[in-house]
PDB file of C-alpha atoms in Angstrom:
ATOM      1  CA  MET A 207      -0.110  -0.416  -0.206  1.00 66.00           C
ATOM      2  CA  THR A 208       0.961   2.994  -1.194  1.00 84.00           C
ATOM      3  CA  ASP A 209       1.650   6.218   2.790  1.00 95.00           C
ATOM      4  CA  ARG A 210      -0.812   8.448  -0.652  1.00 98.00           C
ATOM      5  CA  HIS A 211      -3.717  10.223   0.326  1.00 98.00           C
ATOM      6  CA  LEU A 212      -6.223  12.691  -1.206  1.00 98.00           C
ATOM      7  CA  VAL A 213      -8.940  14.048   1.218  1.00 98.00           C
ATOM      8  CA  VAL A 214     -11.760  15.350   0.215  1.00 98.00           C
ATOM      9  CA  GLY A 215     -12.803  18.299   1.606  1.00 98.00           C
ATOM     10  CA  ALA A 216     -11.510  21.322   4.524  1.00 97.00           C
ATOM     11  CA  GLY A 217     -13.956  21.501   7.094  1.00 96.00           C
ATOM     12  CA  PRO A 218     -13.221  20.451  10.440  1.00 97.00           C
ATOM     13  CA  VAL A 219     -12.952  16.597   9.684  1.00 98.00           C
ATOM     14  CA  GLY A 220     -11.243  17.059   7.004  1.00 98.00           C
ATOM     15  CA  ARG A 221      -8.708  19.144   8.231  1.00 98.00           C
ATOM     16  CA  HIS A 222      -7.523  17.083  11.520  1.00 98.00           C
ATOM     17  CA  VAL A 223      -7.548  14.285   9.181  1.00 98.00           C
ATOM     18  CA  ALA A 224      -4.587  16.556   6.395  1.00 98.00           C
ATOM     19  CA  GLN A 225      -2.378  17.771   9.179  1.00 98.00           C
ATOM     20  CA  LEU A 226      -3.400  14.422  11.091  1.00 98.00           C
ATOM     21  CA  LEU A 227      -1.465  11.829   8.241  1.00 98.00           C
ATOM     22  CA  ALA A 228       1.066  15.389   6.871  1.00 98.00           C
ATOM     23  CA  ALA A 229       2.455  15.022  10.279  1.00 98.00           C
ATOM     24  CA  ARG A 230       3.211  11.504  10.684  1.00 97.00           C
ATOM     25  CA  GLY A 231       5.061  12.258   7.407  1.00 97.00           C
ATOM     26  CA  SER A 232       2.294  11.157   4.985  1.00 98.00           C
ATOM     27  CA  ASP A 233       2.417  12.245   1.208  1.00 98.00           C
ATOM     28  CA  VAL A 234      -1.961  14.030   1.011  1.00 98.00           C
ATOM     29  CA  THR A 235      -3.487  16.064  -0.899  1.00 98.00           C
ATOM     30  CA  VAL A 236      -6.623  17.923   0.160  1.00 98.00           C
ATOM     31  CA  ALA A 237      -9.307  18.245  -2.783  1.00 98.00           C
ATOM     32  CA  THR A 238     -11.629  21.821  -2.831  1.00 97.00           C
ATOM     33  CA  ARG A 239     -13.934  23.267  -5.525  1.00 95.00           C
ATOM     34  CA  SER A 240     -12.242  26.192  -4.621  1.00 95.00           C
ATOM     35  CA  GLY A 241      -9.137  25.152  -4.328  1.00 94.00           C
ATOM     36  CA  THR A 242      -9.089  25.823  -0.289  1.00 94.00           C
ATOM     37  CA  ASP A 243      -5.086  26.393   1.016  1.00 96.00           C
ATOM     38  CA  THR A 244      -5.433  25.020   4.731  1.00 96.00           C
ATOM     39  CA  GLY A 245      -2.728  26.279   6.128  1.00 96.00           C
ATOM     40  CA  ILE A 246      -1.054  22.848   7.075  1.00 97.00           C
ATOM     41  CA  THR A 247       2.795  22.557   6.592  1.00 97.00           C
ATOM     42  CA  GLY A 248       4.240  19.696   3.907  1.00 96.00           C
ATOM     43  CA  VAL A 249       0.065  19.324   2.638  1.00 98.00           C
ATOM     44  CA  ALA A 250      -0.776  20.133  -1.481  1.00 98.00           C
ATOM     45  CA  HIS A 251      -4.121  20.957  -2.477  1.00 98.00           C
ATOM     46  CA  VAL A 252      -5.933  20.852  -5.736  1.00 98.00           C
ATOM     47  CA  THR A 253      -9.475  22.195  -7.532  1.00 98.00           C
ATOM     48  CA  VAL A 254     -11.201  19.834  -7.815  1.00 98.00           C
ATOM     49  CA  ASP A 255     -14.814  19.054  -8.834  1.00 97.00           C
ATOM     50  CA  ALA A 256     -15.089  16.030  -6.717  1.00 97.00           C
ATOM     51  CA  SER A 257     -18.943  15.262  -8.592  1.00 97.00           C
ATOM     52  CA  ASP A 258     -16.553  15.628 -11.882  1.00 98.00           C
ATOM     53  CA  VAL A 259     -15.197  10.922 -11.510  1.00 98.00           C
ATOM     54  CA  ASP A 260     -13.040  11.229 -13.764  1.00 98.00           C
ATOM     55  CA  ALA A 261     -11.573  14.653 -12.141  1.00 98.00           C
ATOM     56  CA  LEU A 262     -11.660  12.970  -9.459  1.00 98.00           C
ATOM     57  CA  THR A 263     -10.422   9.697 -10.282  1.00 98.00           C
ATOM     58  CA  ALA A 264      -6.827  12.007 -11.830  1.00 98.00           C
ATOM     59  CA  ALA A 265      -6.744  13.103  -8.520  1.00 98.00           C
ATOM     60  CA  ALA A 266      -6.311   9.672  -6.385  1.00 98.00           C
ATOM     61  CA  GLU A 267      -4.753   7.643  -8.567  1.00 97.00           C
ATOM     62  CA  GLY A 268      -1.601   6.217  -7.518  1.00 97.00           C
ATOM     63  CA  CYS A 269      -3.417   6.993  -3.085  1.00 98.00           C
ATOM     64  CA  SER A 270      -3.755   4.949  -0.858  1.00 98.00           C
ATOM     65  CA  VAL A 271      -7.812   6.153   0.681  1.00 98.00           C
ATOM     66  CA  ILE A 272     -10.092   8.374  -0.879  1.00 98.00           C
ATOM     67  CA  TYR A 273     -11.255  10.675   2.011  1.00 98.00           C
ATOM     68  CA  ASN A 274     -14.721  11.156   1.753  1.00 98.00           C
ATOM     69  CA  CYS A 275     -14.420  14.633   3.770  1.00 98.00           C
ATOM     70  CA  ALA A 276     -17.062  16.963   2.144  1.00 97.00           C
ATOM     71  CA  ASN A 277     -19.957  19.289   3.064  1.00 90.00           C
ATOM     72  CA  PRO A 278     -22.026  21.449   1.277  1.00 88.00           C
ATOM     73  CA  ALA A 279     -22.302  25.235   2.339  1.00 83.00           C
ATOM     74  CA  ASP A 280     -25.282  25.562   2.655  1.00 85.00           C
ATOM     75  CA  TYR A 281     -27.148  22.713   4.758  1.00 84.00           C
ATOM     76  CA  THR A 282     -30.837  22.554   1.867  1.00 84.00           C
ATOM     77  CA  THR A 283     -28.957  21.675  -0.398  1.00 88.00           C
ATOM     78  CA  TRP A 284     -28.027  18.286   0.326  1.00 92.00           C
ATOM     79  CA  LYS A 285     -30.890  16.508  -2.199  1.00 92.00           C
ATOM     80  CA  GLU A 286     -28.225  18.649  -4.729  1.00 94.00           C
ATOM     81  CA  PHE A 287     -25.818  17.946  -3.326  1.00 95.00           C
ATOM     82  CA  TRP A 288     -25.461  14.174  -2.423  1.00 96.00           C
ATOM     83  CA  PRO A 289     -26.192  12.055  -5.254  1.00 97.00           C
ATOM     84  CA  PRO A 290     -23.444  13.053  -7.728  1.00 97.00           C
ATOM     85  CA  LEU A 291     -20.620  13.430  -5.123  1.00 98.00           C
ATOM     86  CA  ALA A 292     -21.846   9.826  -4.149  1.00 98.00           C
ATOM     87  CA  ALA A 293     -21.445   8.644  -7.303  1.00 98.00           C
ATOM     88  CA  ALA A 294     -17.823  10.586  -7.525  1.00 98.00           C
ATOM     89  CA  PHE A 295     -16.673   8.392  -5.588  1.00 98.00           C
ATOM     90  CA  LEU A 296     -17.187   5.305  -4.822  1.00 98.00           C
ATOM     91  CA  GLY A 297     -16.527   5.136  -8.793  1.00 98.00           C
ATOM     92  CA  ALA A 298     -13.627   7.127  -8.364  1.00 98.00           C
ATOM     93  CA  ALA A 299     -12.755   4.245  -5.787  1.00 98.00           C
ATOM     94  CA  GLU A 300     -13.333   1.243  -7.565  1.00 98.00           C
ATOM     95  CA  ARG A 301     -11.495   3.160 -10.730  1.00 98.00           C
ATOM     96  CA  THR A 302      -7.995   3.083  -8.300  1.00 98.00           C
ATOM     97  CA  GLY A 303      -8.438   0.518  -6.141  1.00 98.00           C
ATOM     98  CA  ALA A 304      -7.960   3.112  -3.354  1.00 98.00           C
ATOM     99  CA  VAL A 305      -9.738   2.582  -0.213  1.00 98.00           C
ATOM    100  CA  LEU A 306     -12.430   5.038   0.649  1.00 98.00           C
ATOM    101  CA  ALA A 307     -13.473   5.734   4.198  1.00 98.00           C
ATOM    102  CA  ILE A 308     -16.256   7.389   4.047  1.00 98.00           C
ATOM    103  CA  THR A 309     -17.377  10.475   7.139  1.00 98.00           C
ATOM    104  CA  GLY A 310     -20.673   9.417   7.886  1.00 98.00           C
ATOM    105  CA  ASN A 311     -23.299  10.412  10.532  1.00 97.00           C
ATOM    106  CA  LEU A 312     -25.966   9.483  12.648  1.00 98.00           C
ATOM    107  CA  TYR A 313     -28.786  11.232  10.114  1.00 97.00           C
ATOM    108  CA  PRO A 314     -29.749   7.085   9.185  1.00 98.00           C
ATOM    109  CA  TYR A 315     -30.473   5.669  12.537  1.00 98.00           C
ATOM    110  CA  GLY A 316     -33.472   8.173  12.141  1.00 97.00           C
ATOM    111  CA  PRO A 317     -35.886   8.484  16.109  1.00 96.00           C
ATOM    112  CA  VAL A 318     -34.086   5.672  18.150  1.00 95.00           C
ATOM    113  CA  GLU A 319     -35.223   3.736  22.162  1.00 94.00           C
ATOM    114  CA  GLY A 320     -31.788   3.291  23.464  1.00 96.00           C
ATOM    115  CA  PRO A 321     -28.253   3.884  22.344  1.00 98.00           C
ATOM    116  CA  MET A 322     -27.266   3.830  18.878  1.00 98.00           C
ATOM    117  CA  HIS A 323     -24.929   1.427  17.852  1.00 98.00           C
ATOM    118  CA  GLU A 324     -23.198  -0.730  15.153  1.00 98.00           C
ATOM    119  CA  GLY A 325     -26.515  -3.068  14.257  1.00 97.00           C
ATOM    120  CA  LEU A 326     -29.165  -0.970  14.585  1.00 97.00           C
ATOM    121  CA  PRO A 327     -30.403  -0.360  11.976  1.00 97.00           C
ATOM    122  CA  ASP A 328     -30.909   2.557   9.270  1.00 98.00           C
ATOM    123  CA  ALA A 329     -34.636   2.853   9.421  1.00 97.00           C
ATOM    124  CA  ALA A 330     -34.310   7.282   9.485  1.00 96.00           C
ATOM    125  CA  THR A 331     -37.062   8.093   7.164  1.00 94.00           C
ATOM    126  CA  ASP A 332     -36.757  11.876   6.582  1.00 94.00           C
ATOM    127  CA  TYR A 333     -35.109  12.890   3.581  1.00 93.00           C
ATOM    128  CA  LYS A 334     -31.314  13.937   5.208  1.00 95.00           C
ATOM    129  CA  GLY A 335     -31.188  10.334   6.984  1.00 96.00           C
ATOM    130  CA  LYS A 336     -32.468   8.012   4.630  1.00 97.00           C
ATOM    131  CA  LEU A 337     -30.432   9.937   2.058  1.00 97.00           C
ATOM    132  CA  ARG A 338     -27.192   9.322   3.700  1.00 97.00           C
ATOM    133  CA  ALA A 339     -28.238   5.518   4.310  1.00 98.00           C
ATOM    134  CA  LYS A 340     -27.920   5.208   0.458  1.00 98.00           C
ATOM    135  CA  MET A 341     -25.611   6.084   0.176  1.00 98.00           C
ATOM    136  CA  TRP A 342     -23.585   3.701   2.475  1.00 98.00           C
ATOM    137  CA  ALA A 343     -26.085   0.908   1.051  1.00 98.00           C
ATOM    138  CA  ASP A 344     -25.015   2.145  -1.928  1.00 98.00           C
ATOM    139  CA  ALA A 345     -21.252   2.382  -0.749  1.00 98.00           C
ATOM    140  CA  THR A 346     -21.751  -1.811   0.972  1.00 98.00           C
ATOM    141  CA  ALA A 347     -23.268  -3.161  -2.136  1.00 98.00           C
ATOM    142  CA  LEU A 348     -19.857  -2.223  -4.450  1.00 98.00           C
ATOM    143  CA  HIS A 349     -17.672  -3.667  -1.380  1.00 98.00           C
ATOM    144  CA  ASP A 350     -19.575  -7.134  -0.961  1.00 98.00           C
ATOM    145  CA  GLN A 351     -18.791  -7.207  -4.401  1.00 98.00           C
ATOM    146  CA  GLY A 352     -15.546  -6.932  -4.825  1.00 98.00           C
ATOM    147  CA  ARG A 353     -15.490  -3.962  -6.220  1.00 98.00           C
ATOM    148  CA  ILE A 354     -14.463  -1.641  -3.989  1.00 98.00           C
ATOM    149  CA  ARG A 355     -12.949  -1.495  -0.675  1.00 98.00           C
ATOM    150  CA  ALA A 356     -14.955   1.192   2.142  1.00 98.00           C
ATOM    151  CA  VAL A 357     -15.162   1.703   4.847  1.00 98.00           C
ATOM    152  CA  GLU A 358     -17.972   4.554   6.332  1.00 98.00           C
ATOM    153  CA  VAL A 359     -17.496   6.530  10.333  1.00 98.00           C
ATOM    154  CA  ARG A 360     -20.142   7.794  11.911  1.00 98.00           C
ATOM    155  CA  GLY A 361     -20.674  10.532  14.988  1.00 98.00           C
ATOM    156  CA  SER A 362     -22.603  12.463  16.865  1.00 98.00           C
ATOM    157  CA  ASP A 363     -22.293  16.400  16.579  1.00 97.00           C
ATOM    158  CA  TYR A 364     -19.114  17.833  16.696  1.00 98.00           C
ATOM    159  CA  VAL A 365     -17.570  19.437  19.393  1.00 98.00           C
ATOM    160  CA  GLY A 366     -13.864  20.187  19.622  1.00 98.00           C
ATOM    161  CA  LEU A 367     -11.132  22.606  17.121  1.00 97.00           C
ATOM    162  CA  GLY A 368     -12.966  24.666  14.210  1.00 96.00           C
ATOM    163  CA  VAL A 369     -16.720  23.562  14.731  1.00 97.00           C
ATOM    164  CA  GLY A 370     -17.753  26.780  15.313  1.00 94.00           C
ATOM    165  CA  ASP A 371     -21.372  27.749  13.474  1.00 90.00           C
ATOM    166  CA  ASN A 372     -20.461  23.593  12.225  1.00 89.00           C
ATOM    167  CA  GLY A 373     -21.483  22.071  15.946  1.00 93.00           C
ATOM    168  CA  HIS A 374     -24.484  23.345  18.273  1.00 91.00           C
ATOM    169  CA  VAL A 375     -22.840  23.553  21.346  1.00 94.00           C
ATOM    170  CA  THR A 376     -20.014  25.839  19.856  1.00 97.00           C
ATOM    171  CA  ARG A 377     -22.551  27.741  18.139  1.00 94.00           C
ATOM    172  CA  GLN A 378     -23.508  28.984  20.180  1.00 96.00           C
ATOM    173  CA  ILE A 379     -19.603  29.268  22.708  1.00 97.00           C
ATOM    174  CA  PRO A 380     -19.081  32.851  20.732  1.00 97.00           C
ATOM    175  CA  GLY A 381     -22.067  34.838  22.174  1.00 97.00           C
ATOM    176  CA  ALA A 382     -21.766  32.195  25.262  1.00 98.00           C
ATOM    177  CA  LEU A 383     -18.270  33.790  26.232  1.00 98.00           C
ATOM    178  CA  LYS A 384     -19.802  37.729  25.863  1.00 97.00           C
ATOM    179  CA  GLY A 385     -22.332  36.339  28.352  1.00 98.00           C
ATOM    180  CA  LYS A 386     -25.109  36.215  26.537  1.00 98.00           C
ATOM    181  CA  ARG A 387     -27.383  33.958  26.746  1.00 97.00           C
ATOM    182  CA  ALA A 388     -27.036  30.394  24.970  1.00 97.00           C
ATOM    183  CA  TRP A 389     -31.173  29.386  22.771  1.00 94.00           C
ATOM    184  CA  VAL A 390     -30.474  25.825  22.617  1.00 94.00           C
ATOM    185  CA  ILE A 391     -33.497  22.868  19.753  1.00 90.00           C
ATOM    186  CA  GLY A 392     -35.688  20.877  21.826  1.00 92.00           C
ATOM    187  CA  ARG A 393     -34.994  20.493  25.458  1.00 94.00           C
ATOM    188  CA  LYS A 394     -31.416  21.179  27.048  1.00 96.00           C
ATOM    189  CA  ASP A 395     -31.137  18.967  30.445  1.00 96.00           C
ATOM    190  CA  GLN A 396     -30.728  15.312  27.858  1.00 97.00           C
ATOM    191  CA  PRO A 397     -28.348  13.509  27.808  1.00 98.00           C
ATOM    192  CA  HIS A 398     -26.857  13.934  24.367  1.00 98.00           C
ATOM    193  CA  SER A 399     -23.606  13.056  22.851  1.00 98.00           C
ATOM    194  CA  PHE A 400     -21.110  15.171  21.726  1.00 98.00           C
ATOM    195  CA  THR A 401     -18.927  13.493  19.156  1.00 98.00           C
ATOM    196  CA  ASP A 402     -14.392  15.782  19.300  1.00 98.00           C
ATOM    197  CA  VAL A 403     -14.270  16.138  15.097  1.00 98.00           C
ATOM    198  CA  LEU A 404     -10.326  15.625  15.823  1.00 98.00           C
ATOM    199  CA  ASP A 405     -11.649  11.485  17.010  1.00 98.00           C
ATOM    200  CA  THR A 406     -13.405  11.091  14.133  1.00 98.00           C
ATOM    201  CA  ALA A 407     -10.476  11.689  12.148  1.00 98.00           C
ATOM    202  CA  ARG A 408      -7.971   9.720  14.132  1.00 98.00           C
ATOM    203  CA  LEU A 409     -11.012   6.366  14.010  1.00 98.00           C
ATOM    204  CA  LEU A 410     -11.537   7.714   9.622  1.00 98.00           C
ATOM    205  CA  ILE A 411      -7.773   6.711   9.969  1.00 98.00           C
ATOM    206  CA  ALA A 412      -6.711   4.000  10.993  1.00 98.00           C
ATOM    207  CA  ALA A 413     -10.212   2.417   9.629  1.00 98.00           C
ATOM    208  CA  ALA A 414      -9.276   3.344   6.382  1.00 98.00           C
ATOM    209  CA  GLU A 415      -5.652   1.036   6.878  1.00 98.00           C
ATOM    210  CA  ASP A 416      -7.204  -1.436   8.821  1.00 98.00           C
ATOM    211  CA  GLU A 417      -8.357  -4.287   6.529  1.00 98.00           C
ATOM    212  CA  SER A 418     -10.588  -5.591   8.613  1.00 98.00           C
ATOM    213  CA  ALA A 419     -11.926  -2.695   9.808  1.00 98.00           C
ATOM    214  CA  LEU A 420     -13.878  -1.856   5.949  1.00 98.00           C
ATOM    215  CA  GLY A 421     -16.519  -2.696   4.493  1.00 98.00           C
ATOM    216  CA  ARG A 422     -18.923  -1.609   7.845  1.00 98.00           C
ATOM    217  CA  ILE A 423     -19.629   1.376   9.900  1.00 98.00           C
ATOM    218  CA  TRP A 424     -17.692   2.378  12.806  1.00 98.00           C
ATOM    219  CA  LEU A 425     -19.521   4.826  16.034  1.00 98.00           C
ATOM    220  CA  VAL A 426     -16.579   6.986  16.069  1.00 98.00           C
ATOM    221  CA  PRO A 427     -15.346   6.428  20.303  1.00 98.00           C
ATOM    222  CA  THR A 428     -16.894   9.376  21.662  1.00 98.00           C
ATOM    223  CA  ASN A 429     -17.358  11.122  25.602  1.00 98.00           C
ATOM    224  CA  ARG A 430     -19.907  10.265  27.830  1.00 98.00           C
ATOM    225  CA  PRO A 431     -23.597  12.060  27.571  1.00 98.00           C
ATOM    226  CA  VAL A 432     -23.705  15.184  28.595  1.00 98.00           C
ATOM    227  CA  THR A 433     -26.520  18.162  28.605  1.00 98.00           C
ATOM    228  CA  GLN A 434     -26.245  21.295  26.365  1.00 97.00           C
ATOM    229  CA  GLU A 435     -26.678  22.569  28.944  1.00 98.00           C
ATOM    230  CA  GLU A 436     -23.712  20.849  30.957  1.00 98.00           C
ATOM    231  CA  ALA A 437     -21.672  21.093  27.372  1.00 98.00           C
ATOM    232  CA  ILE A 438     -21.998  24.877  26.872  1.00 98.00           C
ATOM    233  CA  THR A 439     -21.195  25.127  30.694  1.00 98.00           C
ATOM    234  CA  GLN A 440     -18.154  23.531  31.265  1.00 98.00           C
ATOM    235  CA  VAL A 441     -17.152  24.494  27.769  1.00 98.00           C
ATOM    236  CA  LEU A 442     -16.544  28.088  29.185  1.00 98.00           C
ATOM    237  CA  ALA A 443     -15.917  26.664  32.728  1.00 98.00           C
ATOM    238  CA  SER A 444     -11.962  25.037  30.799  1.00 98.00           C
ATOM    239  CA  VAL A 445     -12.103  28.877  29.790  1.00 98.00           C
ATOM    240  CA  GLY A 446     -12.451  30.157  33.511  1.00 98.00           C
ATOM    241  CA  ARG A 447     -15.331  32.124  31.880  1.00 98.00           C
ATOM    242  CA  PRO A 448     -19.028  31.725  33.928  1.00 98.00           C
ATOM    243  CA  ALA A 449     -21.303  30.263  32.568  1.00 98.00           C
ATOM    244  CA  VAL A 450     -24.997  31.957  31.267  1.00 98.00           C
ATOM    245  CA  LYS A 451     -28.663  30.949  31.195  1.00 98.00           C
ATOM    246  CA  VAL A 452     -29.149  27.784  29.013  1.00 98.00           C
ATOM    247  CA  SER A 453     -33.318  28.704  27.958  1.00 96.00           C
ATOM    248  CA  PRO A 454     -34.481  26.293  25.005  1.00 93.00           C
ATOM    249  CA  THR A 455     -35.376  28.481  21.884  1.00 88.00           C
ATOM    250  CA  PRO A 456     -40.128  27.901  22.726  1.00 78.00           C
ATOM    251  CA  ARG A 457     -41.945  25.870  20.033  1.00 72.00           C
ATOM    252  CA  ALA A 458     -43.887  28.016  18.312  1.00 72.00           C
ATOM    253  CA  VAL A 459     -41.005  30.412  17.686  1.00 67.00           C
ATOM    254  CA  PHE A 460     -39.129  27.061  16.397  1.00 64.00           C
ATOM    255  CA  ALA A 461     -41.903  26.494  14.373  1.00 68.00           C
ATOM    256  CA  ALA A 462     -43.032  29.827  12.776  1.00 65.00           C
ATOM    257  CA  ALA A 463     -39.780  30.285  12.296  1.00 65.00           C
ATOM    258  CA  SER A 464     -39.185  26.440   9.816  1.00 64.00           C
ATOM    259  CA  TRP A 465     -42.283  28.552   7.702  1.00 59.00           C
ATOM    260  CA  PHE A 466     -39.834  30.938   7.054  1.00 63.00           C
ATOM    261  CA  VAL A 467     -36.189  29.673   6.863  1.00 66.00           C
ATOM    262  CA  PRO A 468     -35.016  27.127   4.576  1.00 68.00           C
ATOM    263  CA  ILE A 469     -32.572  26.218   7.843  1.00 70.00           C
ATOM    264  CA  VAL A 470     -34.297  25.845  10.456  1.00 68.00           C
ATOM    265  CA  ARG A 471     -37.563  24.266   8.190  1.00 69.00           C
ATOM    266  CA  GLU A 472     -34.250  21.251   7.899  1.00 74.00           C
ATOM    267  CA  LEU A 473     -33.624  20.721  10.996  1.00 75.00           C
ATOM    268  CA  LYS A 474     -37.310  20.384  12.520  1.00 77.00           C
ATOM    269  CA  GLN A 475     -36.952  17.887  10.727  1.00 82.00           C
ATOM    270  CA  LEU A 476     -33.692  16.080  12.899  1.00 87.00           C
ATOM    271  CA  SER A 477     -35.349  18.021  16.487  1.00 88.00           C
ATOM    272  CA  TYR A 478     -35.764  14.396  17.767  1.00 93.00           C
ATOM    273  CA  GLN A 479     -31.821  14.212  18.130  1.00 95.00           C
ATOM    274  CA  TRP A 480     -32.580  17.029  21.064  1.00 93.00           C
ATOM    275  CA  THR A 481     -35.904  16.054  23.112  1.00 94.00           C
ATOM    276  CA  ALA A 482     -35.045  12.796  24.141  1.00 96.00           C
ATOM    277  CA  PRO A 483     -31.224  11.286  24.879  1.00 97.00           C
ATOM    278  CA  TYR A 484     -29.718  10.683  22.056  1.00 98.00           C
ATOM    279  CA  ILE A 485     -26.501   8.925  23.234  1.00 98.00           C
ATOM    280  CA  VAL A 486     -23.641   7.043  21.559  1.00 98.00           C
ATOM    281  CA  ASP A 487     -22.436   2.795  22.390  1.00 98.00           C
ATOM    282  CA  ASP A 488     -18.603   3.273  20.606  1.00 98.00           C
ATOM    283  CA  SER A 489     -17.556  -0.075  23.032  1.00 98.00           C
ATOM    284  CA  ALA A 490     -17.624  -1.775  18.679  1.00 98.00           C
ATOM    285  CA  ALA A 491     -14.971   0.662  18.202  1.00 98.00           C
ATOM    286  CA  ARG A 492     -12.962   1.038  21.750  1.00 98.00           C
ATOM    287  CA  THR A 493     -12.438  -2.542  21.477  1.00 98.00           C
ATOM    288  CA  HIS A 494     -11.594  -2.716  18.010  1.00 98.00           C
ATOM    289  CA  PHE A 495      -8.951  -0.374  17.971  1.00 98.00           C
ATOM    290  CA  GLY A 496      -8.165   0.025  21.341  1.00 98.00           C
ATOM    291  CA  MET A 497      -9.631   3.882  20.970  1.00 98.00           C
ATOM    292  CA  GLU A 498     -10.431   5.907  23.480  1.00 98.00           C
ATOM    293  CA  PRO A 499     -11.460   9.422  22.748  1.00 98.00           C
ATOM    294  CA  THR A 500      -9.920  12.834  23.753  1.00 98.00           C
ATOM    295  CA  PRO A 501      -9.927  14.103  27.575  1.00 98.00           C
ATOM    296  CA  TRP A 502     -13.050  15.754  28.098  1.00 98.00           C
ATOM    297  CA  ASP A 503     -11.492  18.512  29.533  1.00 98.00           C
ATOM    298  CA  GLU A 504      -9.198  18.862  25.838  1.00 98.00           C
ATOM    299  CA  VAL A 505     -12.395  18.648  24.230  1.00 98.00           C
ATOM    300  CA  CYS A 506     -13.830  21.493  26.221  1.00 98.00           C
ATOM    301  CA  ARG A 507     -10.688  23.677  25.610  1.00 98.00           C
ATOM    302  CA  ARG A 508     -10.045  23.359  21.880  1.00 97.00           C
ATOM    303  CA  SER A 509     -14.250  23.612  21.488  1.00 98.00           C
ATOM    304  CA  ALA A 510     -13.629  27.810  22.910  1.00 97.00           C
ATOM    305  CA  VAL A 511     -11.443  28.401  20.371  1.00 95.00           C
ATOM    306  CA  VAL A 512     -13.798  31.165  18.192  1.00 87.00           C
TER     307      VAL A 512
END
């Protein structure tokens, strides 16, 4: 296996993957539609339309792994964004023989009772969950046929360095650091798993390079669940700042906004995640990879960087 890697996407996961690979001396290229320079020493950058299978294949030639760390800038455009991109990833993986390592999420499971684990069916009924479930089903079908090698890593809502507006907790931190009240979706008192974006990158690399780990889903090692209020309070405390008032967005306000604000309408479909316990059972990955999550205090300190 060569030690060349193509990371598609320069968001929080892609940057962490690139940084980890570069730090160990691997040959790393980050591909984005705009040619974004991550500023990471030793990492090359190329401009690629990853939904173009020929362009993606050319960028991935000679690579051992293609990392799908892409994410649409507009949360409301998944129907247009993902199908051609997912198809191109499958095509490039088949043409080059590179492992396809997919950054997934928990949406495919839909509402669940009890902790989420890899043995649960992908049973979502909302369109985002069904779309992500189909992406993995398509990859699994080709993997089972021996046409590609693929693995998917799923984490819960991200916290950690660089997550910013992409995280339910981290988007509250800039205001909270100024003493402003934090308004959260759903309930503020339900236990919720928050996954460190760095741990997602760590597992993505480990799974991609472990032949025995391919062909299945792995849930990222994640710290014990906390409530949204606890998470925000603990991030502030990690940098010596006082707690702020944390309040749930009134249901009437949230419902009314969904009629006029597209992203709120999208979030409404997934609001079940914030009204009941939403907990990850990561025991399979911990056992297989011998991997523990980054200590929560450290995660909180990095989540406070804005």
